[in-house]
Amino acid sequence: AQTVTQSQPEMSVQEAETVTLSCTYDTSESDYYLFWYKQPPSRQMILVIRQEAYKQQNATENRFSVNFQKAAKSFSLKISDSQLGDAAMYFCAHSQGAQKLVFGQGTRLTINP
Amino acid sequence: GAVVSQHPSRVICKSGTSVKIECRSLDFQATTMFWYRQFPKKSLMLMATSNEGSKATYEQGVEKDKFLINHASLTLSTLTVTSAHPEDSSFYICSARGPPSYGYTFGSGTRLTVV
């Protein structure tokens, strides 16, 4: 069964600093997708970044990048130059093919001005 | 980009009544949609997978007679909470799998309060 684990319920960082959110997952498949979603107070789920398992290169989207370690089944999110607008709940998620998304427990990120 | 519209955003209903929530893909066809439930400060819990033209697949522990799902077209899935009770109060979110470049797109959610 798919499982996704986020071991950090809460994280905080100073504005303009860098923070890394952790995520591990378990799957028996070799082809799958990994995602990081952001949920601000509005509760709208916003895609931050995604990674295809068959790609060795780590995905990057502006200030957001991932460290994908397939053998270790680890998928951490690094946010550089943190901004106040980055404050939100962050969910790591996993899917196999076009199937359902399974979410981790979430990490609440606070940005300190 | 892909957009999913979910309505209503908020609804208050009396115990024993039924409530319908709509999830519509606006600019793409979605053969598969997903319904999630989210408790305060918790993660999204998948309730069911909605497939166009066929019966929904429910996750273990979710009552299919309580949460009726209909996916009658390629752009619309509905979740009906039947005979609602206060414990059904929650935040419900739908998601659609769009074109490959879009991945999964989420609706804005529905806050259901049963009084």
PDB file of C-alpha atoms in Angstrom:
ATOM      1  CA  ALA A   1       0.000   0.000   0.000  1.00  0.00           C
ATOM      2  CA  GLN A   2       1.055   3.555  -0.636  1.00  0.00           C
ATOM      3  CA  THR A   3       2.023   5.563   2.393  1.00  0.00           C
ATOM      4  CA  VAL A   4       3.455   9.037   2.725  1.00  0.00           C
ATOM      5  CA  THR A   5       5.049  10.307   5.917  1.00  0.00           C
ATOM      6  CA  GLN A   6       5.860  13.864   6.902  1.00  0.00           C
ATOM      7  CA  SER A   7       7.642  13.801  10.234  1.00  0.00           C
ATOM      8  CA  GLN A   8       7.631  17.555  10.855  1.00  0.00           C
ATOM      9  CA  PRO A   9       4.199  18.784  12.006  1.00  0.00           C
ATOM     10  CA  GLU A  10       5.491  22.357  12.188  1.00  0.00           C
ATOM     11  CA  MET A  11       8.464  24.288  10.874  1.00  0.00           C
ATOM     12  CA  SER A  12       9.439  27.924  11.059  1.00  0.00           C
ATOM     13  CA  VAL A  13      12.001  29.994   9.216  1.00  0.00           C
ATOM     14  CA  GLN A  14      13.164  33.572   9.099  1.00  0.00           C
ATOM     15  CA  GLU A  15      12.133  35.569   6.079  1.00  0.00           C
ATOM     16  CA  ALA A  16      14.748  35.331   3.281  1.00  0.00           C
ATOM     17  CA  GLU A  17      16.257  32.179   4.782  1.00  0.00           C
ATOM     18  CA  THR A  18      16.098  28.624   3.428  1.00  0.00           C
ATOM     19  CA  VAL A  19      13.989  25.825   4.859  1.00  0.00           C
ATOM     20  CA  THR A  20      13.690  22.135   4.001  1.00  0.00           C
ATOM     21  CA  LEU A  21      10.563  20.071   4.534  1.00  0.00           C
ATOM     22  CA  SER A  22      10.944  16.313   4.789  1.00  0.00           C
ATOM     23  CA  CYS A  23       8.882  13.562   3.206  1.00  0.00           C
ATOM     24  CA  THR A  24       9.311   9.827   2.912  1.00  0.00           C
ATOM     25  CA  TYR A  25       7.073   7.403   1.105  1.00  0.00           C
ATOM     26  CA  ASP A  26       6.572   3.736   0.549  1.00  0.00           C
ATOM     27  CA  THR A  27       5.609   2.068  -2.688  1.00  0.00           C
ATOM     28  CA  SER A  28       6.196  -1.197  -4.467  1.00  0.00           C
ATOM     29  CA  GLU A  29       6.027   0.401  -7.899  1.00  0.00           C
ATOM     30  CA  SER A  30       8.933   1.718  -9.929  1.00  0.00           C
ATOM     31  CA  ASP A  31       6.926   4.256 -11.920  1.00  0.00           C
ATOM     32  CA  TYR A  32       5.129   6.915  -9.940  1.00  0.00           C
ATOM     33  CA  TYR A  33       4.805  10.638  -9.321  1.00  0.00           C
ATOM     34  CA  LEU A  34       5.559  12.755  -6.274  1.00  0.00           C
ATOM     35  CA  PHE A  35       4.110  16.145  -5.484  1.00  0.00           C
ATOM     36  CA  TRP A  36       4.299  18.981  -3.027  1.00  0.00           C
ATOM     37  CA  TYR A  37       1.106  20.943  -2.514  1.00  0.00           C
ATOM     38  CA  LYS A  38       0.627  24.164  -0.592  1.00  0.00           C
ATOM     39  CA  GLN A  39      -2.594  24.908   1.281  1.00  0.00           C
ATOM     40  CA  PRO A  40      -2.843  28.522   2.488  1.00  0.00           C
ATOM     41  CA  PRO A  41      -5.553  29.683   4.912  1.00  0.00           C
ATOM     42  CA  SER A  42      -7.990  29.875   1.979  1.00  0.00           C
ATOM     43  CA  ARG A  43      -7.657  26.068   1.882  1.00  0.00           C
ATOM     44  CA  GLN A  44      -7.171  26.054  -1.889  1.00  0.00           C
ATOM     45  CA  MET A  45      -4.711  23.310  -2.805  1.00  0.00           C
ATOM     46  CA  ILE A  46      -1.905  24.721  -4.941  1.00  0.00           C
ATOM     47  CA  LEU A  47       0.653  22.589  -6.755  1.00  0.00           C
ATOM     48  CA  VAL A  48       4.162  23.661  -5.813  1.00  0.00           C
ATOM     49  CA  ILE A  49       6.265  21.109  -7.643  1.00  0.00           C
ATOM     50  CA  ARG A  50       6.117  17.600  -9.000  1.00  0.00           C
ATOM     51  CA  GLN A  51       8.632  14.887  -9.800  1.00  0.00           C
ATOM     52  CA  GLU A  52       8.404  11.881 -12.070  1.00  0.00           C
ATOM     53  CA  ALA A  53      10.128   8.894 -10.515  1.00  0.00           C
ATOM     54  CA  TYR A  54      11.855   7.901 -13.737  1.00  0.00           C
ATOM     55  CA  LYS A  55      13.618  11.266 -13.917  1.00  0.00           C
ATOM     56  CA  GLN A  56      16.857  11.372 -11.983  1.00  0.00           C
ATOM     57  CA  GLN A  57      17.144  15.135 -12.184  1.00  0.00           C
ATOM     58  CA  ASN A  58      15.593  16.961  -9.267  1.00  0.00           C
ATOM     59  CA  ALA A  59      12.660  19.200 -10.183  1.00  0.00           C
ATOM     60  CA  THR A  60      12.985  22.946  -9.674  1.00  0.00           C
ATOM     61  CA  GLU A  61      10.423  25.734  -9.815  1.00  0.00           C
ATOM     62  CA  ASN A  62      11.917  29.143  -9.105  1.00  0.00           C
ATOM     63  CA  ARG A  63      12.618  29.235  -5.332  1.00  0.00           C
ATOM     64  CA  PHE A  64      11.330  25.708  -4.816  1.00  0.00           C
ATOM     65  CA  SER A  65      13.408  22.612  -5.425  1.00  0.00           C
ATOM     66  CA  VAL A  66      13.302  18.995  -4.373  1.00  0.00           C
ATOM     67  CA  ASN A  67      15.857  16.451  -3.283  1.00  0.00           C
ATOM     68  CA  PHE A  68      14.566  13.183  -4.702  1.00  0.00           C
ATOM     69  CA  GLN A  69      16.345  10.114  -3.361  1.00  0.00           C
ATOM     70  CA  LYS A  70      14.600   7.184  -5.033  1.00  0.00           C
ATOM     71  CA  ALA A  71      16.506   4.406  -3.298  1.00  0.00           C
ATOM     72  CA  ALA A  72      15.845   5.964   0.094  1.00  0.00           C
ATOM     73  CA  LYS A  73      12.246   6.820  -0.892  1.00  0.00           C
ATOM     74  CA  SER A  74      12.795  10.372   0.237  1.00  0.00           C
ATOM     75  CA  PHE A  75      11.385  13.531  -1.341  1.00  0.00           C
ATOM     76  CA  SER A  76      12.240  16.734   0.504  1.00  0.00           C
ATOM     77  CA  LEU A  77      11.237  20.257  -0.489  1.00  0.00           C
ATOM     78  CA  LYS A  78      13.642  23.151  -0.215  1.00  0.00           C
ATOM     79  CA  ILE A  79      12.304  26.687  -0.174  1.00  0.00           C
ATOM     80  CA  SER A  80      14.940  29.337  -0.776  1.00  0.00           C
ATOM     81  CA  ASP A  81      14.637  33.031   0.064  1.00  0.00           C
ATOM     82  CA  SER A  82      11.478  32.373   2.110  1.00  0.00           C
ATOM     83  CA  GLN A  83       8.737  34.947   1.761  1.00  0.00           C
ATOM     84  CA  LEU A  84       5.803  35.777   4.008  1.00  0.00           C
ATOM     85  CA  GLY A  85       3.473  34.438   1.335  1.00  0.00           C
ATOM     86  CA  ASP A  86       5.049  31.004   1.673  1.00  0.00           C
ATOM     87  CA  ALA A  87       3.365  30.521   5.046  1.00  0.00           C
ATOM     88  CA  ALA A  88       0.928  27.626   4.650  1.00  0.00           C
ATOM     89  CA  MET A  89       0.373  23.930   5.192  1.00  0.00           C
ATOM     90  CA  TYR A  90       2.539  21.866   2.880  1.00  0.00           C
ATOM     91  CA  PHE A  91       1.513  18.382   1.855  1.00  0.00           C
ATOM     92  CA  CYS A  92       3.679  15.777   0.205  1.00  0.00           C
ATOM     93  CA  ALA A  93       1.743  13.412  -2.046  1.00  0.00           C
ATOM     94  CA  HIS A  94       2.324  10.284  -4.122  1.00  0.00           C
ATOM     95  CA  SER A  95       0.486   8.749  -7.031  1.00  0.00           C
ATOM     96  CA  GLN A  96       1.017   5.683  -9.159  1.00  0.00           C
ATOM     97  CA  GLY A  97       0.186   6.393 -12.772  1.00  0.00           C
ATOM     98  CA  ALA A  98      -3.205   8.054 -13.120  1.00  0.00           C
ATOM     99  CA  GLN A  99      -4.428   6.724  -9.826  1.00  0.00           C
ATOM    100  CA  LYS A 100      -5.341   8.422  -6.587  1.00  0.00           C
ATOM    101  CA  LEU A 101      -3.156  10.858  -4.736  1.00  0.00           C
ATOM    102  CA  VAL A 102      -2.108   9.795  -1.257  1.00  0.00           C
ATOM    103  CA  PHE A 103      -1.135  12.616   1.072  1.00  0.00           C
ATOM    104  CA  GLY A 104       1.196  12.909   4.007  1.00  0.00           C
ATOM    105  CA  GLN A 105       0.106  14.407   7.305  1.00  0.00           C
ATOM    106  CA  GLY A 106       1.246  17.884   6.384  1.00  0.00           C
ATOM    107  CA  THR A 107       3.761  20.398   7.721  1.00  0.00           C
ATOM    108  CA  ARG A 108       2.686  23.826   8.884  1.00  0.00           C
ATOM    109  CA  LEU A 109       5.279  26.376   7.780  1.00  0.00           C
ATOM    110  CA  THR A 110       5.558  29.703   9.553  1.00  0.00           C
ATOM    111  CA  ILE A 111       7.634  32.556   8.163  1.00  0.00           C
ATOM    112  CA  ASN A 112       9.043  34.924  10.772  1.00  0.00           C
ATOM    113  CA  PRO A 113       9.525  38.521   9.569  1.00  0.00           C
TER     114      PRO A 113
ATOM    115  CA  GLY B   1      -4.132  26.061 -16.960  1.00  0.00           C
ATOM    116  CA  ALA B   2      -6.637  23.481 -15.799  1.00  0.00           C
ATOM    117  CA  VAL B   3      -9.441  24.818 -13.598  1.00  0.00           C
ATOM    118  CA  VAL B   4     -11.825  22.907 -11.370  1.00  0.00           C
ATOM    119  CA  SER B   5     -14.888  24.679 -10.051  1.00  0.00           C
ATOM    120  CA  GLN B   6     -16.548  23.423  -6.874  1.00  0.00           C
ATOM    121  CA  HIS B   7     -19.901  24.630  -5.544  1.00  0.00           C
ATOM    122  CA  PRO B   8     -21.154  25.591  -3.102  1.00  0.00           C
ATOM    123  CA  SER B   9     -18.217  26.945  -1.138  1.00  0.00           C
ATOM    124  CA  ARG B  10     -20.228  26.878   2.081  1.00  0.00           C
ATOM    125  CA  VAL B  11     -23.469  25.214   3.037  1.00  0.00           C
ATOM    126  CA  ILE B  12     -25.416  24.862   6.243  1.00  0.00           C
ATOM    127  CA  CYS B  13     -28.115  22.245   6.399  1.00  0.00           C
ATOM    128  CA  LYS B  14     -30.391  20.675   8.972  1.00  0.00           C
ATOM    129  CA  SER B  15     -29.884  17.172  10.288  1.00  0.00           C
ATOM    130  CA  GLY B  16     -31.630  14.598   8.174  1.00  0.00           C
ATOM    131  CA  THR B  17     -31.522  16.544   4.937  1.00  0.00           C
ATOM    132  CA  SER B  18     -29.339  15.871   1.908  1.00  0.00           C
ATOM    133  CA  VAL B  19     -26.741  18.150   0.390  1.00  0.00           C
ATOM    134  CA  LYS B  20     -25.257  18.025  -3.095  1.00  0.00           C
ATOM    135  CA  ILE B  21     -21.785  19.310  -3.917  1.00  0.00           C
ATOM    136  CA  GLU B  22     -20.734  19.842  -7.532  1.00  0.00           C
ATOM    137  CA  CYS B  23     -17.269  19.544  -9.000  1.00  0.00           C
ATOM    138  CA  ARG B  24     -16.805  20.734 -12.555  1.00  0.00           C
ATOM    139  CA  SER B  25     -13.754  20.748 -14.805  1.00  0.00           C
ATOM    140  CA  LEU B  26     -13.981  23.957 -16.810  1.00  0.00           C
ATOM    141  CA  ASP B  27     -11.447  23.650 -19.583  1.00  0.00           C
ATOM    142  CA  PHE B  28     -10.617  19.991 -19.816  1.00  0.00           C
ATOM    143  CA  GLN B  29     -12.278  16.620 -19.732  1.00  0.00           C
ATOM    144  CA  ALA B  30     -11.843  14.601 -16.575  1.00  0.00           C
ATOM    145  CA  THR B  31     -12.652  10.908 -16.817  1.00  0.00           C
ATOM    146  CA  THR B  32     -11.593  10.521 -13.210  1.00  0.00           C
ATOM    147  CA  MET B  33     -12.312  12.775 -10.268  1.00  0.00           C
ATOM    148  CA  PHE B  34     -11.521  12.317  -6.611  1.00  0.00           C
ATOM    149  CA  TRP B  35     -13.387  13.346  -3.471  1.00  0.00           C
ATOM    150  CA  TYR B  36     -11.536  14.127  -0.268  1.00  0.00           C
ATOM    151  CA  ARG B  37     -12.568  15.039   3.234  1.00  0.00           C
ATOM    152  CA  GLN B  38     -10.417  17.228   5.444  1.00  0.00           C
ATOM    153  CA  PHE B  39     -10.840  17.676   9.178  1.00  0.00           C
ATOM    154  CA  PRO B  40      -9.457  20.823  10.849  1.00  0.00           C
ATOM    155  CA  LYS B  41      -5.666  20.901  10.850  1.00  0.00           C
ATOM    156  CA  LYS B  42      -5.533  17.452   9.311  1.00  0.00           C
ATOM    157  CA  SER B  43      -4.560  16.033   5.954  1.00  0.00           C
ATOM    158  CA  LEU B  44      -6.815  15.182   3.038  1.00  0.00           C
ATOM    159  CA  MET B  45      -8.473  11.805   3.336  1.00  0.00           C
ATOM    160  CA  LEU B  46      -9.568  10.201   0.079  1.00  0.00           C
ATOM    161  CA  MET B  47     -13.210   9.183   0.192  1.00  0.00           C
ATOM    162  CA  ALA B  48     -13.783   7.875  -3.299  1.00  0.00           C
ATOM    163  CA  THR B  49     -12.673   7.863  -6.896  1.00  0.00           C
ATOM    164  CA  SER B  50     -15.320   8.964  -9.353  1.00  0.00           C
ATOM    165  CA  ASN B  51     -15.213   7.465 -12.828  1.00  0.00           C
ATOM    166  CA  GLU B  52     -17.240   8.865 -15.711  1.00  0.00           C
ATOM    167  CA  GLY B  53     -19.965   6.491 -16.758  1.00  0.00           C
ATOM    168  CA  SER B  54     -19.362   3.911 -14.065  1.00  0.00           C
ATOM    169  CA  LYS B  55     -19.751   3.376 -10.353  1.00  0.00           C
ATOM    170  CA  ALA B  56     -17.469   5.173  -7.960  1.00  0.00           C
ATOM    171  CA  THR B  57     -14.801   3.320  -6.050  1.00  0.00           C
ATOM    172  CA  TYR B  58     -15.011   4.001  -2.329  1.00  0.00           C
ATOM    173  CA  GLU B  59     -12.174   3.818   0.150  1.00  0.00           C
ATOM    174  CA  GLN B  60     -12.435   1.435   3.037  1.00  0.00           C
ATOM    175  CA  GLY B  61     -14.661   2.729   5.789  1.00  0.00           C
ATOM    176  CA  VAL B  62     -16.560   5.210   3.624  1.00  0.00           C
ATOM    177  CA  GLU B  63     -20.286   4.515   3.431  1.00  0.00           C
ATOM    178  CA  LYS B  64     -21.328   4.530  -0.206  1.00  0.00           C
ATOM    179  CA  ASP B  65     -25.010   4.913   0.688  1.00  0.00           C
ATOM    180  CA  LYS B  66     -24.194   7.938   2.801  1.00  0.00           C
ATOM    181  CA  PHE B  67     -21.946   9.621   0.273  1.00  0.00           C
ATOM    182  CA  LEU B  68     -23.467   9.205  -3.167  1.00  0.00           C
ATOM    183  CA  ILE B  69     -21.219  10.019  -6.090  1.00  0.00           C
ATOM    184  CA  ASN B  70     -22.367  10.563  -9.643  1.00  0.00           C
ATOM    185  CA  HIS B  71     -20.057  11.255 -12.565  1.00  0.00           C
ATOM    186  CA  ALA B  72     -22.496  11.555 -15.440  1.00  0.00           C
ATOM    187  CA  SER B  73     -20.347  13.561 -17.821  1.00  0.00           C
ATOM    188  CA  LEU B  74     -16.705  14.188 -18.584  1.00  0.00           C
ATOM    189  CA  THR B  75     -16.822  17.527 -16.813  1.00  0.00           C
ATOM    190  CA  LEU B  76     -19.081  17.013 -13.807  1.00  0.00           C
ATOM    191  CA  SER B  77     -19.002  14.895 -10.691  1.00  0.00           C
ATOM    192  CA  THR B  78     -21.363  15.335  -7.754  1.00  0.00           C
ATOM    193  CA  LEU B  79     -21.165  14.245  -4.140  1.00  0.00           C
ATOM    194  CA  THR B  80     -24.429  13.992  -2.254  1.00  0.00           C
ATOM    195  CA  VAL B  81     -24.320  13.678   1.508  1.00  0.00           C
ATOM    196  CA  THR B  82     -27.553  11.917   2.351  1.00  0.00           C
ATOM    197  CA  SER B  83     -29.407  12.187   5.660  1.00  0.00           C
ATOM    198  CA  ALA B  84     -26.703  14.470   6.957  1.00  0.00           C
ATOM    199  CA  HIS B  85     -25.770  14.461  10.634  1.00  0.00           C
ATOM    200  CA  PRO B  86     -23.547  16.840  12.620  1.00  0.00           C
ATOM    201  CA  GLU B  87     -20.642  14.384  12.404  1.00  0.00           C
ATOM    202  CA  ASP B  88     -20.708  14.835   8.614  1.00  0.00           C
ATOM    203  CA  SER B  89     -19.701  18.457   9.108  1.00  0.00           C
ATOM    204  CA  SER B  90     -16.353  18.858   7.424  1.00  0.00           C
ATOM    205  CA  PHE B  91     -14.441  20.365   4.527  1.00  0.00           C
ATOM    206  CA  TYR B  92     -14.908  18.449   1.298  1.00  0.00           C
ATOM    207  CA  ILE B  93     -12.539  18.892  -1.657  1.00  0.00           C
ATOM    208  CA  CYS B  94     -12.723  17.487  -5.157  1.00  0.00           C
ATOM    209  CA  SER B  95      -9.861  16.922  -7.540  1.00  0.00           C
ATOM    210  CA  ALA B  96      -9.648  16.071 -11.197  1.00  0.00           C
ATOM    211  CA  ARG B  97      -6.811  14.556 -13.102  1.00  0.00           C
ATOM    212  CA  GLY B  98      -6.296  16.781 -16.112  1.00  0.00           C
ATOM    213  CA  PRO B  99      -3.973  16.602 -19.077  1.00  0.00           C
ATOM    214  CA  PRO B 100      -0.567  15.117 -18.251  1.00  0.00           C
ATOM    215  CA  SER B 101       1.113  18.483 -18.019  1.00  0.00           C
ATOM    216  CA  TYR B 102      -1.410  19.676 -15.455  1.00  0.00           C
ATOM    217  CA  GLY B 103      -1.437  16.763 -13.082  1.00  0.00           C
ATOM    218  CA  TYR B 104      -4.111  16.915 -10.421  1.00  0.00           C
ATOM    219  CA  THR B 105      -6.198  20.070 -10.069  1.00  0.00           C
ATOM    220  CA  PHE B 106      -8.281  20.812  -6.995  1.00  0.00           C
ATOM    221  CA  GLY B 107     -11.555  22.590  -6.440  1.00  0.00           C
ATOM    222  CA  SER B 108     -11.728  25.329  -3.829  1.00  0.00           C
ATOM    223  CA  GLY B 109     -13.568  23.090  -1.368  1.00  0.00           C
ATOM    224  CA  THR B 110     -16.940  23.074   0.363  1.00  0.00           C
ATOM    225  CA  ARG B 111     -17.397  23.713   4.053  1.00  0.00           C
ATOM    226  CA  LEU B 112     -20.412  21.704   5.183  1.00  0.00           C
ATOM    227  CA  THR B 113     -22.031  22.436   8.515  1.00  0.00           C
ATOM    228  CA  VAL B 114     -24.883  20.240   9.685  1.00  0.00           C
ATOM    229  CA  VAL B 115     -26.991  21.699  12.476  1.00  0.00           C
TER     230      VAL B 115
END
